[in-house]
Short mmCIF file of C-alpha atoms and ligand atoms in Angstrom, two decimals:
data_model
loop_
_atom_site.label_atom_id
_atom_site.label_comp_id
_atom_site.label_asym_id
_atom_site.label_seq_id
_atom_site.Cartn_x
_atom_site.Cartn_y
_atom_site.Cartn_z
CA MET A 1 18.76 1.64 27.48
CA ARG A 2 17.14 5.01 28.19
CA ILE A 3 14.46 6.52 25.98
CA PHE A 4 12.16 9.44 26.66
CA ALA A 5 8.45 8.94 27.23
CA GLY A 6 6.99 12.38 27.75
CA ARG A 7 9.14 14.00 30.42
CA PHE A 8 9.89 10.71 32.17
CA GLU A 9 12.93 8.65 31.40
CA THR A 10 12.46 4.94 30.98
CA GLU A 11 14.24 3.32 33.90
CA ARG A 12 14.33 0.11 35.92
CA THR A 13 13.47 -0.59 39.51
CA TYR A 14 13.86 -3.55 41.85
CA ILE A 15 10.61 -4.75 43.40
CA MET A 16 10.43 -7.60 45.88
CA ILE A 17 7.39 -9.28 47.38
CA LYS A 18 8.44 -9.99 50.95
CA PRO A 19 7.75 -13.31 52.72
CA ASP A 20 4.45 -12.11 54.23
CA GLY A 21 3.19 -11.02 50.80
CA VAL A 22 4.10 -14.39 49.29
CA GLN A 23 2.58 -16.39 52.17
CA ARG A 24 -0.65 -14.39 52.00
CA GLY A 25 -1.03 -15.04 48.28
CA TYR A 26 -0.50 -11.51 46.94
CA VAL A 27 1.97 -12.34 44.15
CA GLY A 28 -0.62 -12.23 41.36
CA GLU A 29 -2.35 -9.13 42.72
CA ILE A 30 0.93 -7.21 42.94
CA ILE A 31 2.16 -8.24 39.49
CA ALA A 32 -1.23 -7.22 38.05
CA ARG A 33 -0.94 -3.74 39.58
CA PHE A 34 2.48 -3.17 38.00
CA GLU A 35 1.30 -4.53 34.65
CA ARG A 36 -1.84 -2.38 34.62
CA LYS A 37 0.34 0.69 35.21
CA GLY A 38 2.05 -0.11 31.88
CA ASN A 39 5.38 -1.25 33.28
CA VAL A 40 7.34 -4.04 31.60
CA LEU A 41 8.50 -7.11 33.51
CA LYS A 42 12.18 -7.69 32.76
CA GLY A 43 13.03 -10.18 35.48
CA LEU A 44 11.10 -12.47 37.84
CA LYS A 45 12.03 -15.29 40.21
CA THR A 46 11.18 -16.89 43.52
CA PHE A 47 14.15 -16.91 45.85
CA GLN A 48 15.04 -18.24 49.27
CA CYS A 49 17.25 -15.42 50.49
CA PRO A 50 20.55 -16.24 52.23
CA LYS A 51 21.37 -14.11 55.29
CA ALA A 52 24.32 -12.39 53.56
CA VAL A 53 22.12 -11.08 50.72
CA ALA A 54 19.52 -9.68 53.12
CA GLU A 55 22.28 -8.04 55.19
CA GLU A 56 23.79 -6.44 52.11
CA HIS A 57 20.42 -5.30 50.78
CA TYR A 58 19.59 -3.55 54.06
CA GLN A 59 23.18 -2.42 54.84
CA ASP A 60 22.02 1.21 55.34
CA LEU A 61 19.84 0.02 58.26
CA SER A 62 22.55 -2.07 59.96
CA GLU A 63 22.67 0.24 62.99
CA LYS A 64 18.89 0.10 63.54
CA PRO A 65 17.63 -1.93 66.52
CA PHE A 66 15.30 -3.92 64.23
CA PHE A 67 18.06 -4.89 61.74
CA GLY A 68 18.51 -8.47 63.04
CA ASP A 69 14.76 -9.13 63.03
CA LEU A 70 14.44 -7.62 59.57
CA VAL A 71 17.14 -9.87 58.10
CA GLU A 72 15.64 -12.93 59.81
CA TYR A 73 12.20 -12.06 58.46
CA ILE A 74 13.39 -11.52 54.87
CA CYS A 75 15.04 -14.97 55.04
CA SER A 76 12.05 -16.63 56.74
CA GLY A 77 10.42 -17.84 53.50
CA PRO A 78 10.53 -17.31 49.75
CA VAL A 79 10.51 -13.82 48.30
CA VAL A 80 9.58 -12.90 44.73
CA CYS A 81 12.21 -10.74 43.03
CA MET A 82 11.26 -8.57 40.08
CA VAL A 83 12.75 -5.98 37.76
CA TRP A 84 10.16 -3.63 36.29
CA GLU A 85 10.90 -1.09 33.57
CA GLY A 86 8.82 1.96 32.74
CA PRO A 87 8.80 5.75 32.51
CA GLY A 88 9.69 7.15 35.93
CA VAL A 89 9.07 3.72 37.43
CA VAL A 90 11.32 4.19 40.49
CA LYS A 91 9.16 7.02 41.83
CA SER A 92 5.83 5.73 40.57
CA ALA A 93 6.48 2.33 42.17
CA ARG A 94 7.20 4.01 45.53
CA LYS A 95 3.87 5.84 45.21
CA MET A 96 2.06 2.62 44.34
CA ILE A 97 3.70 0.88 47.31
CA GLY A 98 2.82 3.54 49.91
CA ALA A 99 4.32 4.56 53.25
CA THR A 100 6.62 2.21 55.16
CA ASN A 101 4.15 1.65 57.98
CA PRO A 102 1.10 -0.11 56.47
CA LEU A 103 -1.17 1.53 59.03
CA GLU A 104 -0.09 4.92 57.66
CA SER A 105 -0.19 3.95 53.96
CA GLU A 106 -2.95 5.53 51.91
CA PRO A 107 -5.82 3.35 50.69
CA GLY A 108 -5.18 2.47 47.07
CA THR A 109 -1.51 1.77 47.71
CA ILE A 110 -0.24 -1.80 47.94
CA ARG A 111 0.70 -1.48 51.60
CA GLY A 112 -2.43 0.55 52.37
CA ASP A 113 -4.68 -2.08 50.80
CA LEU A 114 -2.82 -5.29 51.65
CA GLY A 115 -0.39 -4.56 54.44
CA ALA A 116 -2.37 -3.56 57.50
CA PHE A 117 -3.34 -7.09 58.53
CA TYR A 118 -0.66 -7.64 61.20
CA ALA A 119 -0.20 -3.99 62.25
CA LEU A 120 3.58 -4.58 62.17
CA VAL A 121 5.74 -2.04 60.35
CA GLY A 122 8.26 -4.67 59.28
CA ARG A 123 5.62 -6.94 57.70
CA ASN A 124 4.76 -4.55 54.93
CA VAL A 125 4.37 -6.92 51.96
CA ILE A 126 6.72 -5.35 49.43
CA HIS A 127 10.02 -3.58 48.80
CA GLY A 128 10.72 -0.99 46.10
CA SER A 129 14.00 0.79 45.35
CA ASP A 130 14.12 4.38 46.62
CA SER A 131 16.37 5.83 43.86
CA ASN A 132 17.93 4.95 40.50
CA GLU A 133 21.24 4.25 42.25
CA SER A 134 19.58 1.88 44.74
CA ALA A 135 17.71 0.21 41.88
CA GLU A 136 20.88 -0.59 39.95
CA ARG A 137 22.65 -1.78 43.12
CA GLU A 138 19.70 -3.98 44.14
CA ILE A 139 19.16 -5.44 40.65
CA ALA A 140 22.85 -6.43 40.60
CA LEU A 141 22.56 -7.92 44.10
CA TRP A 142 19.37 -9.96 43.62
CA PHE A 143 19.78 -11.04 39.98
CA GLY A 144 22.86 -13.01 39.01
CA GLY A 145 23.55 -10.91 35.94
CA ASP A 146 21.97 -9.74 32.72
CA ASP A 147 21.39 -13.36 31.63
CA GLU A 148 18.65 -13.52 34.30
CA LEU A 149 16.90 -10.51 32.74
CA VAL A 150 15.18 -10.32 29.36
CA ASP A 151 15.42 -7.13 27.32
CA TRP A 152 12.12 -7.06 25.45
CA THR A 153 9.66 -4.45 24.28
CA PRO A 154 5.91 -5.11 24.22
CA THR A 155 4.48 -4.91 20.69
CA ILE A 156 1.93 -2.36 21.92
CA THR A 157 4.67 0.13 22.86
CA PRO A 158 4.34 2.38 19.75
CA TRP A 159 0.68 2.95 20.67
CA THR A 160 1.38 3.75 24.31
CA ARG A 161 4.38 6.11 24.17
CA GLU A 162 4.55 9.64 22.80
P1 ADP B 201 10.89 1.35 52.91
O1 ADP B 201 10.82 -0.15 52.74
O2 ADP B 201 9.50 1.97 52.91
O3 ADP B 201 11.83 2.01 51.93
P2 ADP B 201 12.92 1.69 55.00
O4 ADP B 201 13.98 1.66 53.95
O5 ADP B 201 12.93 2.79 56.00
O6 ADP B 201 11.44 1.65 54.37
O7 ADP B 201 12.98 0.33 55.83
C1 ADP B 201 13.23 -0.89 55.18
C2 ADP B 201 12.34 -1.95 55.80
O8 ADP B 201 12.71 -2.12 57.16
C3 ADP B 201 10.86 -1.59 55.86
O9 ADP B 201 10.18 -1.81 54.64
C4 ADP B 201 10.38 -2.49 56.96
O10 ADP B 201 10.20 -3.84 56.49
C5 ADP B 201 11.57 -2.47 57.93
N1 ADP B 201 11.39 -1.45 58.98
C6 ADP B 201 11.47 -0.11 58.85
N2 ADP B 201 11.26 0.51 60.02
C7 ADP B 201 11.02 -0.47 60.92
C8 ADP B 201 10.72 -0.49 62.32
N3 ADP B 201 10.63 0.65 63.04
N4 ADP B 201 10.55 -1.68 62.93
C9 ADP B 201 10.66 -2.85 62.23
N5 ADP B 201 10.93 -2.90 60.91
C10 ADP B 201 11.11 -1.73 60.26
#
C-alpha cells in the first residue's frame, strides 16, 4: 500500500538490531526512537541468524576482506528484525542510524550515540536498508512471508497526516 503524506510516499524499510546492540541492551531504546519519529511497526522478531541468511543479506559485500568476519558476527547471537513503515522511512531511517563507522557518526544518530563503544566499524549496532529495492528484498529474506507482518494503521493517523 502506498499513500501520500506530504511529498513523502509511505514505504517500508528493514531495520535490524545487530548482535552487539542486542547484547548491550539497546532494543528498547532503538524501538523508542523509531516510534517517536512516527513510524509504524509492522513486523518484529528475535532471530538466531543461520549463516546462509547472513551471506545472502550481505551478498553485495562478498568480495570484501571483512565478509567472513561480518557473517560470523551477524550469526554470533540473536538479532532483532523489524519492518517499519512511514513516510520516506527508508531515507529517514538511514539518517537516524548515521554513518557506517560509529566513530564518524554524528551525535544524535543511533550509531553516533550508541555505537562508538568498541571503536570497531563492524560492531555498529544496527542495519537499515539503503533503498526501496533493498528494503523489499531484505523484508522478503528475513521475514517468512506476509503472515509474519501485520498490516495495521494507528488510530491517531488521521491527526498526524496531511
Ligand atoms: P551500512 O551498514 O552503513 O549500510 P555497508 O553496507 O557499507 O554499511 O556495510 C555493511 C556492514 O558491513 C556495516 O554496517 C558493518 O557492520 C560492516 N562493515 C562495513 N565496512 C567494514 C569494514 N571496513 N570492516 C569491518 N566491517 C565493515
